[in-house]
Structures are given as C-alpha cells and as structure tokens.
JSON list of C-alpha atoms and ligand atoms in Angstrom, two decimals:
[
{"chain": "A", "resi": 1, "resn": "VAL", "atom": "CA", "xyz": [-0.15, 0.00, 0.00]},
{"chain": "A", "resi": 2, "resn": "ALA", "atom": "CA", "xyz": [1.55, 3.31, -1.25]},
{"chain": "A", "resi": 3, "resn": "ILE", "atom": "CA", "xyz": [-0.29, 5.78, 1.13]},
{"chain": "A", "resi": 4, "resn": "PHE", "atom": "CA", "xyz": [-0.25, 9.68, 0.29]},
{"chain": "A", "resi": 5, "resn": "ASN", "atom": "CA", "xyz": [-0.77, 13.06, 1.04]},
{"chain": "A", "resi": 6, "resn": "VAL", "atom": "CA", "xyz": [-2.26, 15.59, -1.48]},
{"chain": "A", "resi": 7, "resn": "ASP", "atom": "CA", "xyz": [-3.26, 19.10, 0.07]},
{"chain": "A", "resi": 8, "resn": "GLY", "atom": "CA", "xyz": [-3.40, 17.01, 3.41]},
{"chain": "A", "resi": 9, "resn": "GLU", "atom": "CA", "xyz": [-5.62, 14.16, 2.83]},
{"chain": "A", "resi": 10, "resn": "LEU", "atom": "CA", "xyz": [-4.27, 11.57, 2.57]},
{"chain": "A", "resi": 11, "resn": "HIS", "atom": "CA", "xyz": [-5.38, 9.25, 0.18]},
{"chain": "A", "resi": 12, "resn": "ALA", "atom": "CA", "xyz": [-3.74, 5.63, -0.47]},
{"chain": "A", "resi": 13, "resn": "VAL", "atom": "CA", "xyz": [-4.04, 2.71, -3.32]},
{"chain": "A", "resi": 14, "resn": "ASP", "atom": "CA", "xyz": [-1.95, -0.46, -3.67]},
{"chain": "A", "resi": 15, "resn": "ASP", "atom": "CA", "xyz": [1.77, 0.46, -4.41]},
{"chain": "A", "resi": 16, "resn": "ALA", "atom": "CA", "xyz": [1.78, -1.57, -7.82]},
{"chain": "A", "resi": 17, "resn": "CYS", "atom": "CA", "xyz": [0.45, -0.41, -10.89]},
{"chain": "A", "resi": 18, "resn": "SER", "atom": "CA", "xyz": [-2.04, -1.89, -12.51]},
{"chain": "A", "resi": 19, "resn": "HIS", "atom": "CA", "xyz": [-0.40, -2.65, -15.26]},
{"chain": "A", "resi": 20, "resn": "ALA", "atom": "CA", "xyz": [2.85, -4.77, -14.69]},
{"chain": "A", "resi": 21, "resn": "GLY", "atom": "CA", "xyz": [3.50, -3.96, -10.73]},
{"chain": "A", "resi": 22, "resn": "ALA", "atom": "CA", "xyz": [5.56, -0.58, -10.97]},
{"chain": "A", "resi": 23, "resn": "PRO", "atom": "CA", "xyz": [5.75, 0.74, -6.90]},
{"chain": "A", "resi": 24, "resn": "LEU", "atom": "CA", "xyz": [3.73, 3.84, -7.34]},
{"chain": "A", "resi": 25, "resn": "SER", "atom": "CA", "xyz": [5.34, 4.91, -3.97]},
{"chain": "A", "resi": 26, "resn": "GLN", "atom": "CA", "xyz": [7.94, 5.84, -6.95]},
{"chain": "A", "resi": 27, "resn": "GLY", "atom": "CA", "xyz": [5.49, 7.88, -9.27]},
{"chain": "A", "resi": 28, "resn": "ARG", "atom": "CA", "xyz": [5.54, 11.64, -9.25]},
{"chain": "A", "resi": 29, "resn": "ILE", "atom": "CA", "xyz": [2.59, 13.75, -7.82]},
{"chain": "A", "resi": 30, "resn": "ASP", "atom": "CA", "xyz": [0.53, 16.04, -9.79]},
{"chain": "A", "resi": 31, "resn": "GLY", "atom": "CA", "xyz": [-2.74, 17.85, -7.43]},
{"chain": "A", "resi": 32, "resn": "SER", "atom": "CA", "xyz": [-4.23, 14.39, -7.09]},
{"chain": "A", "resi": 33, "resn": "ALA", "atom": "CA", "xyz": [-2.46, 12.42, -10.14]},
{"chain": "A", "resi": 34, "resn": "VAL", "atom": "CA", "xyz": [0.29, 9.83, -9.15]},
{"chain": "A", "resi": 35, "resn": "THR", "atom": "CA", "xyz": [2.88, 9.08, -12.53]},
{"chain": "A", "resi": 36, "resn": "CYS", "atom": "CA", "xyz": [3.80, 5.23, -12.72]},
{"chain": "A", "resi": 37, "resn": "PRO", "atom": "CA", "xyz": [7.58, 5.37, -12.35]},
{"chain": "A", "resi": 38, "resn": "TRP", "atom": "CA", "xyz": [7.67, 2.86, -15.29]},
{"chain": "A", "resi": 39, "resn": "HIS", "atom": "CA", "xyz": [6.01, 3.53, -18.40]},
{"chain": "A", "resi": 40, "resn": "GLY", "atom": "CA", "xyz": [3.69, 7.04, -17.56]},
{"chain": "A", "resi": 41, "resn": "ALA", "atom": "CA", "xyz": [0.18, 5.70, -16.39]},
{"chain": "A", "resi": 42, "resn": "THR", "atom": "CA", "xyz": [-1.46, 7.82, -14.22]},
{"chain": "A", "resi": 43, "resn": "PHE", "atom": "CA", "xyz": [-3.97, 7.18, -11.58]},
{"chain": "A", "resi": 44, "resn": "ASP", "atom": "CA", "xyz": [-6.08, 9.43, -9.74]},
{"chain": "A", "resi": 45, "resn": "LEU", "atom": "CA", "xyz": [-5.39, 9.42, -6.49]},
{"chain": "A", "resi": 46, "resn": "THR", "atom": "CA", "xyz": [-9.02, 10.19, -5.17]},
{"chain": "A", "resi": 47, "resn": "SER", "atom": "CA", "xyz": [-10.57, 6.89, -6.77]},
{"chain": "A", "resi": 48, "resn": "GLY", "atom": "CA", "xyz": [-7.90, 4.83, -7.75]},
{"chain": "A", "resi": 49, "resn": "ASP", "atom": "CA", "xyz": [-8.85, 4.82, -11.49]},
{"chain": "A", "resi": 50, "resn": "SER", "atom": "CA", "xyz": [-6.46, 4.96, -14.32]},
{"chain": "A", "resi": 51, "resn": "MET", "atom": "CA", "xyz": [-7.09, 8.61, -16.02]},
{"chain": "A", "resi": 52, "resn": "SER", "atom": "CA", "xyz": [-3.94, 7.46, -19.16]},
{"chain": "A", "resi": 53, "resn": "PRO", "atom": "CA", "xyz": [-2.68, 4.34, -21.12]},
{"chain": "A", "resi": 54, "resn": "PRO", "atom": "CA", "xyz": [-1.53, 1.73, -21.00]},
{"chain": "A", "resi": 55, "resn": "ALA", "atom": "CA", "xyz": [-3.16, 0.76, -17.73]},
{"chain": "A", "resi": 56, "resn": "SER", "atom": "CA", "xyz": [-6.28, 0.23, -18.15]},
{"chain": "A", "resi": 57, "resn": "GLY", "atom": "CA", "xyz": [-7.99, -0.71, -14.39]},
{"chain": "A", "resi": 58, "resn": "ALA", "atom": "CA", "xyz": [-7.66, 0.92, -11.63]},
{"chain": "A", "resi": 59, "resn": "VAL", "atom": "CA", "xyz": [-5.44, 0.47, -8.21]},
{"chain": "A", "resi": 60, "resn": "ARG", "atom": "CA", "xyz": [-6.73, -0.70, -4.73]},
{"chain": "A", "resi": 61, "resn": "LYS", "atom": "CA", "xyz": [-8.46, 2.28, -3.08]},
{"chain": "A", "resi": 62, "resn": "TYR", "atom": "CA", "xyz": [-8.46, 2.34, 0.57]},
{"chain": "A", "resi": 63, "resn": "ALA", "atom": "CA", "xyz": [-10.67, 4.55, 2.99]},
{"chain": "A", "resi": 64, "resn": "VAL", "atom": "CA", "xyz": [-7.98, 6.52, 5.49]},
{"chain": "A", "resi": 65, "resn": "ARG", "atom": "CA", "xyz": [-8.53, 6.71, 9.06]},
{"chain": "A", "resi": 66, "resn": "ILE", "atom": "CA", "xyz": [-6.25, 8.72, 11.61]},
{"chain": "A", "resi": 67, "resn": "GLU", "atom": "CA", "xyz": [-6.45, 7.04, 15.42]},
{"chain": "A", "resi": 68, "resn": "GLY", "atom": "CA", "xyz": [-4.52, 9.00, 17.83]},
{"chain": "A", "resi": 69, "resn": "ASP", "atom": "CA", "xyz": [-0.70, 7.48, 16.11]},
{"chain": "A", "resi": 70, "resn": "GLU", "atom": "CA", "xyz": [-2.07, 5.33, 13.88]},
{"chain": "A", "resi": 71, "resn": "ILE", "atom": "CA", "xyz": [-2.73, 5.16, 9.79]},
{"chain": "A", "resi": 72, "resn": "GLN", "atom": "CA", "xyz": [-6.05, 2.82, 9.88]},
{"chain": "A", "resi": 73, "resn": "LEU", "atom": "CA", "xyz": [-6.87, 1.29, 5.96]},
{"chain": "A", "resi": 74, "resn": "ALA", "atom": "CA", "xyz": [-9.74, -0.06, 5.10]},
{"chain": "A", "resi": 75, "resn": "GLU", "atom": "CA", "xyz": [-11.03, -1.46, 1.24]},
{"chain": "A", "resi": 76, "resn": "ALA", "atom": "CA", "xyz": [-13.05, 1.84, -0.19]},
{"chain": "A", "resi": 77, "resn": "ASN", "atom": "CA", "xyz": [-16.02, -0.28, -0.74]},
{"chain": "A", "resi": 78, "resn": "GLY", "atom": "CA", "xyz": [-15.72, -1.31, 3.02]},
{"chain": "A", "resi": 79, "resn": "ALA", "atom": "CA", "xyz": [-14.73, 1.75, 5.19]},
{"chain": "A", "resi": 80, "resn": "SER", "atom": "CA", "xyz": [-17.62, 1.39, 7.28]},
{"chain": "A", "resi": 81, "resn": "ARG", "atom": "CA", "xyz": [-15.03, -1.41, 8.87]},
{"chain": "A", "resi": 82, "resn": "LEU", "atom": "CA", "xyz": [-13.46, 1.66, 10.25]},
{"chain": "A", "resi": 83, "resn": "GLU", "atom": "CA", "xyz": [-16.63, 3.66, 12.40]},
{"chain": "A", "resi": 84, "resn": "PRO", "atom": "CA", "xyz": [-16.22, 2.55, 15.79]},
{"chain": "H", "resi": 101, "resn": "LIG", "atom": "S1", "xyz": [4.52, -0.51, -14.54]},
{"chain": "H", "resi": 101, "resn": "LIG", "atom": "FE1", "xyz": [3.09, 1.07, -14.10]},
{"chain": "H", "resi": 101, "resn": "LIG", "atom": "S2", "xyz": [2.39, 2.55, -16.67]},
{"chain": "H", "resi": 101, "resn": "LIG", "atom": "FE2", "xyz": [4.08, 0.28, -17.02]}
]
C-alpha cells in the first residue's frame, strides 16, 4: 500500500501499478494524480481510477483514518469497518 498526502488529505492505494506492477510510491505527484514511474500511466488518487494508458484498470483504493498515532486502512468499499 502507498499513502499519499494530497493537500493535507491522505489517500491510500495499492503500491502496484495495474499495468505491470511498478511501485506507485515512486511515482510523480501532480495535484491528485500520480504518474507511474515505469511507463507513465496516471491514476486519480481520490478514486484509484486509471486516467491514461498504458494502464487500463484501476488500482485498489483504501479508506484512511488517523487514530492516535496509527494510520488505519480499509478497502474503500468496506469503509464502514472503520466506524467505531
Ligand atoms: S507499470 Fe505502470 S504504466 Fe507500466
């Protein structure tokens, strides 16, 4: 999992590009988009959606919550698991 700080808001996605598995944590950030370091696909960090080729699929997105000194994650479609 890679966690990005976009204007003070944390976004977590799988740290593996959906094209060939490059570490997105090594990518360049531009606004809320990250560019894959291997072949240049871009992903929207707010959704995990692919924005440009050669990646055609989204990367998994996680809900993020700060609890004390912990960063807690849950699959975005299971965000209710973060509720107390
Ligand atoms: S591994 Fe990311 S675009 Fe190819």
